[in-house]
Short mmCIF file of C-alpha atoms in Angstrom, two decimals:
data_model
loop_
_atom_site.label_atom_id
_atom_site.label_comp_id
_atom_site.label_asym_id
_atom_site.label_seq_id
_atom_site.Cartn_x
_atom_site.Cartn_y
_atom_site.Cartn_z
CA MET N 246 6.45 -1.91 47.26
CA ASN N 247 5.37 -0.63 43.86
CA GLN N 248 6.92 -2.75 41.13
CA GLN N 249 7.53 0.30 38.92
CA PHE N 250 10.05 1.72 41.42
CA ALA N 251 12.11 -1.48 41.25
CA GLN N 252 12.43 -1.26 37.46
CA THR N 253 15.26 0.41 35.61
CA PRO N 254 14.52 3.34 33.29
CA ASP N 255 15.11 1.05 30.29
CA GLN N 256 12.55 -1.45 31.61
CA ILE N 257 10.02 1.31 32.19
CA LEU N 258 10.59 2.66 28.66
CA ALA N 259 10.21 -0.83 27.19
CA GLN N 260 6.97 -1.36 29.09
CA GLU N 261 5.59 2.01 27.99
CA MET N 262 6.59 1.28 24.40
CA SER N 263 4.88 -2.11 24.60
CA GLU N 264 1.69 -0.49 25.89
CA TYR N 265 1.86 2.14 23.14
CA VAL N 266 2.28 -0.52 20.44
CA ALA N 267 -0.64 -2.52 21.85
CA GLU N 268 -2.87 0.58 21.83
CA LEU N 269 -1.74 1.40 18.29
CA GLN N 270 -2.55 -2.13 17.12
CA VAL N 271 -6.04 -1.90 18.61
CA HIS N 272 -6.57 1.49 16.99
CA MET N 273 -5.36 0.25 13.62
CA SER N 274 -7.53 -2.85 13.75
CA LEU N 275 -10.57 -0.70 14.55
CA GLN N 276 -9.71 1.59 11.65
CA ALA N 277 -9.03 -1.29 9.25
CA ARG N 278 -12.67 -1.55 8.25
CA ASN N 279 -12.43 2.03 6.99
CA LEU N 280 -9.28 1.27 4.99
CA VAL N 281 -10.42 -1.88 3.20
CA PRO N 282 -11.92 -1.19 -0.22
CA ARG N 283 -15.62 -1.88 -0.45
CA LEU N 284 -16.93 -4.79 -2.46
CA LYS N 285 -19.13 -2.55 -4.57
CA GLN N 286 -17.21 -0.02 -6.59
CA THR N 287 -18.18 3.62 -6.24
CA ASN N 288 -17.22 6.41 -8.54
CA ASP N 289 -16.92 8.88 -5.69
CA SER N 290 -13.36 10.17 -5.93
CA ARG N 291 -13.74 12.05 -2.63
CA GLU N 292 -14.45 8.81 -0.77
CA GLN N 293 -11.46 7.12 -2.42
CA PHE N 294 -9.26 10.11 -1.56
CA LEU N 295 -10.41 9.92 2.08
CA GLN N 296 -9.61 6.20 2.28
CA ASP N 297 -6.18 6.73 0.71
CA THR N 298 -5.44 9.63 3.07
CA GLN N 299 -6.44 7.57 6.11
CA ALA N 300 -4.20 4.70 4.99
CA HIS N 301 -1.22 6.98 4.43
CA LEU N 302 -1.76 8.73 7.78
CA GLU N 303 -1.94 5.43 9.66
CA LYS N 304 1.29 4.27 7.99
CA PHE N 305 3.02 7.57 8.81
CA VAL N 306 1.93 7.57 12.45
CA SER N 307 2.84 3.92 12.97
CA ARG N 308 6.39 4.59 11.77
CA GLN N 309 7.06 7.61 13.99
CA ARG N 310 9.74 7.35 16.63
CA LEU N 311 9.06 8.32 20.20
CA SER N 312 11.62 10.78 21.48
#
């Protein structure tokens, strides 16, 4: 018998949420290298704006509620 059929809807939701969080953590760790300031300073405001935008977007997405 498939284990998923024996689970309650709350257990299924918890498992799906856990999988989502794990995928989000992997995604964020892969993106972290793009969000960490570089050791050498650049005067390129576009690059800084892109890094700031990525950081804000990751924060926004990670705080969204699943409905």
